[in-house]
XYZ file of C-alpha atoms in Angstrom:
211
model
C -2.892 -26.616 4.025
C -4.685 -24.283 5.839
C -3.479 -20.367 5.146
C -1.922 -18.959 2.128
C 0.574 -15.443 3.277
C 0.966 -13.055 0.237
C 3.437 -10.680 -0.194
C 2.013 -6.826 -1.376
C 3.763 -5.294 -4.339
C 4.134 -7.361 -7.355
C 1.714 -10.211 -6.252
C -1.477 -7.716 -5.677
C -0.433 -4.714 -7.037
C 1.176 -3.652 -9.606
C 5.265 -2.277 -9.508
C 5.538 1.113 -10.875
C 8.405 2.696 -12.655
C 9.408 6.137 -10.595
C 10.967 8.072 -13.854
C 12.281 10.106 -11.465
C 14.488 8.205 -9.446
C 15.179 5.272 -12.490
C 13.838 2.627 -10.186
C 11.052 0.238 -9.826
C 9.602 -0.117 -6.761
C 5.868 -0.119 -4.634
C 3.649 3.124 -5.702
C 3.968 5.875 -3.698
C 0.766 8.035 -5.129
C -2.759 6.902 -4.844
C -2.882 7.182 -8.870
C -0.199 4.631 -8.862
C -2.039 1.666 -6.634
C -3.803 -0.550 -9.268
C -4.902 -3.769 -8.738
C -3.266 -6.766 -11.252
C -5.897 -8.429 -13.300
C -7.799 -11.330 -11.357
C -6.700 -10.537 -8.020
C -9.809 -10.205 -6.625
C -11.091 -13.772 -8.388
C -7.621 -15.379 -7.009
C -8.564 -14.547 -3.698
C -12.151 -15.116 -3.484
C -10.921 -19.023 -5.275
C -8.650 -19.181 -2.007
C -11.392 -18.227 0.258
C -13.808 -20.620 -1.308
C -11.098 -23.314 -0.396
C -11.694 -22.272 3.140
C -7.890 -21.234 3.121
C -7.336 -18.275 5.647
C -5.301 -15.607 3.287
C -2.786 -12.903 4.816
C -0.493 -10.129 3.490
C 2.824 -10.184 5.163
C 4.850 -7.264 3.080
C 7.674 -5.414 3.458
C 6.822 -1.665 2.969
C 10.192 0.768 3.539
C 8.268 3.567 1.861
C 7.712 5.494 4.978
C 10.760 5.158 6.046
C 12.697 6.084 3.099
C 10.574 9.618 3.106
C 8.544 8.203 -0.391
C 5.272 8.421 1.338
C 2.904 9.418 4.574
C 1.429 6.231 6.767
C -1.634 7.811 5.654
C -0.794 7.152 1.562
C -0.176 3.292 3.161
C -3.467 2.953 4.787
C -5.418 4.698 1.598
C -3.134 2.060 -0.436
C -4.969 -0.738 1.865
C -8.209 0.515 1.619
C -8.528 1.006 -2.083
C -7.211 -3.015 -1.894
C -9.494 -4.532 0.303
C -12.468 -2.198 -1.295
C -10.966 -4.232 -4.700
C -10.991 -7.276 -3.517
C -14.238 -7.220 -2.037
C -16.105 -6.245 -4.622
C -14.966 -9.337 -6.276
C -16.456 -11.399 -3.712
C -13.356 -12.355 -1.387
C -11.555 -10.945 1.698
C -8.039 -10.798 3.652
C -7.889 -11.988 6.999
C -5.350 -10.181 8.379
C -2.321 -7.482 7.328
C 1.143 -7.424 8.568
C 3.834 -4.669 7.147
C 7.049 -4.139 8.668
C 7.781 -0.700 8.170
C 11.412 -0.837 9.085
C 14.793 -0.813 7.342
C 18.396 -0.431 8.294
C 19.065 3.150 6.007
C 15.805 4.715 6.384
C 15.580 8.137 6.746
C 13.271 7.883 9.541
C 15.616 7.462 12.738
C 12.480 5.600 14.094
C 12.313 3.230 11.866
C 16.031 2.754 11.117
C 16.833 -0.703 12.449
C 17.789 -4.461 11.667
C 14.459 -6.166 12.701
C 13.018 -9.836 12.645
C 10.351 -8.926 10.274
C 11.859 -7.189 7.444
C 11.721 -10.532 4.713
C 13.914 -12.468 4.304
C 13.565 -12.786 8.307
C 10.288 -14.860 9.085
C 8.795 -12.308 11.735
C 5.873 -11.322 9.855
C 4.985 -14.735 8.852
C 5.519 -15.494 12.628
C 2.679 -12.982 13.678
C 0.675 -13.640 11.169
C 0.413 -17.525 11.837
C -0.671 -16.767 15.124
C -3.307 -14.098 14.525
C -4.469 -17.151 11.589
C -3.832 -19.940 14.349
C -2.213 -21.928 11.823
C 1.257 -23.635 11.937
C 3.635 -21.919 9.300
C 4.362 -25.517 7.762
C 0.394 -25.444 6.912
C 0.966 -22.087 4.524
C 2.063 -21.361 1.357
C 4.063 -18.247 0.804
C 3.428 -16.497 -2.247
C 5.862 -13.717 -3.716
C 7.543 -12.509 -6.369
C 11.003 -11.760 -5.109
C 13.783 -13.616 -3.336
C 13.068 -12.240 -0.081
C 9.473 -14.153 -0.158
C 11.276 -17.065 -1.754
C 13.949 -17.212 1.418
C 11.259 -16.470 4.322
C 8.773 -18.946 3.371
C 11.776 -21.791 2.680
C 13.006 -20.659 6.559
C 9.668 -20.900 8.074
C 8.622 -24.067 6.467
C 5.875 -23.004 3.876
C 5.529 -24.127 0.755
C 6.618 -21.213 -1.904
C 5.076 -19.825 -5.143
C 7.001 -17.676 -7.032
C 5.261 -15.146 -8.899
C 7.005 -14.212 -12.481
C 9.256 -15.902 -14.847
C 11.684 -18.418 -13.232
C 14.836 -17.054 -15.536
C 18.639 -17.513 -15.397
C 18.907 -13.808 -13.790
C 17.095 -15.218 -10.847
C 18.462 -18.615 -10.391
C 21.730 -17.473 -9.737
C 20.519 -15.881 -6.699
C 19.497 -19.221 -5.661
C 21.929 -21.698 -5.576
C 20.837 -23.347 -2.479
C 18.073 -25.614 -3.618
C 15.819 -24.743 -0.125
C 16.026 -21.489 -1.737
C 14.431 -22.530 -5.409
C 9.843 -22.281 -4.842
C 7.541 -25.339 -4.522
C 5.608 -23.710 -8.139
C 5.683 -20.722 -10.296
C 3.065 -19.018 -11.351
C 2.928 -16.060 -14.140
C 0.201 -14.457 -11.494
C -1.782 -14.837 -8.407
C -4.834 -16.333 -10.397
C -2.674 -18.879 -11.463
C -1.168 -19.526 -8.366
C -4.470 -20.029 -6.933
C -5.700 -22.248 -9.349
C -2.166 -24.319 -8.673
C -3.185 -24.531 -5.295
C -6.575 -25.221 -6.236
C -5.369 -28.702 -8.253
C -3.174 -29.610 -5.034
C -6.552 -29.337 -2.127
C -8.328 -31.728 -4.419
C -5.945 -33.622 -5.327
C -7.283 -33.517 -8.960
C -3.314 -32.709 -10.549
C -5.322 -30.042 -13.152
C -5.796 -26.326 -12.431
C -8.956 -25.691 -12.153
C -10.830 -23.589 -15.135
C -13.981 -22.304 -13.074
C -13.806 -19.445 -10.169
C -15.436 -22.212 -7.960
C -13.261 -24.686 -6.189
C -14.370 -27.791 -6.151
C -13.378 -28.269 -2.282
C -16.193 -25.332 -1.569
C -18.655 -27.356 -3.070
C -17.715 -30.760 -0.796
């Protein structure tokens, strides 16, 4: 395995409740983009693996009129300033900005890269110059689930694997490779698959860094 894609929201970030609207959903404030514990360690683990890492995440915000593209890129900067200063780094970002009610007439559309559709996965194994059946997809909703099954990845889903969500996935190409509680699990699951060692690892430090 070479690359590992990672969904935004949910995987990274945390979800936040909008009171106002009875949904939860991305952030759409600056106070509301916070960081879920041990992202930055679950990255820099992947990165010590020498596995390329990219975000491929739908992000309708803009188009639904709940934020500026300017609230998206301070979103992006606070993340990567996060995970940096816990030693590890994203290769690459892809966000497909679209969906089929936005508000936004621009960005009202059926696309290829809205999730479940494999587009962004697409672009981002050729900006990695990886083959998609080399990545695992990591996300925490079906969407993630269906476009990494499509495009050949191998899937971690993020969460609790309960009855609410199996029977949205009756089609067993549907149901992930793991499950993870969060992405520093995940990573360590990963970890125990490169070596080959069948335990998750308990330090930061991959053993595969260190061969």
């Amino acid at each position: 395995m070479k690359a590992v894609l990672l969904d935004r929201d949910g995987v990274i970030n945390a979800l936040v409740y909008h009171e106002d609207a009875g949904v939860i959903d991305a952030p759409f404030k600056r106070s509301q983009f916070k960081l879920l514990p041990r992202v930055p360690e679950a990255i820099r683990l992947l990165n010590d693996m020498g596995l390329k890492t990219a975000i491929v995440s739908n992000q309708p915000g803009i188009a639904k009129g709940h934020l500026k593209p300017e609230m998206l890129k301070a979103f992006e900067r606070r993340m990567l300033s996060k995970i940096r200063s816990g030693g590890g780094h994203i290769d690459c970002i892809f966000y497909c900005l679209h969906h089929p009610k936005a508000k936004r007439l621009d960005l009202r559309r059926t696309c290829r890269c809205r999730k479940p559709e494999i587009g962004l996965l697409e672009q981002a194994a050729v900006e990695l110059q990886v083959s998609l059946h080399e990545c695992y997809m990591i996300g925490d909703g079906i969407p993630d689930l269906l476009a990494g099954a499509r495009a050949g990845c191998r899937t971690i889903f993020i969460g609790r694997w309960k009855c609410e969500i199996c029977q949205f996935t009756e089609d067993p190409h549907v149901r992930p490779t793991l499950v993870a509680k969060d992405l520093w699990e995940a990573a360590q699951l990963i970890c125990s698959e490169v070596t080959g060692t069948g335990q998750v690892a308990s330090s930061p430090n991959c053993p595969v860094a260190q061969a």
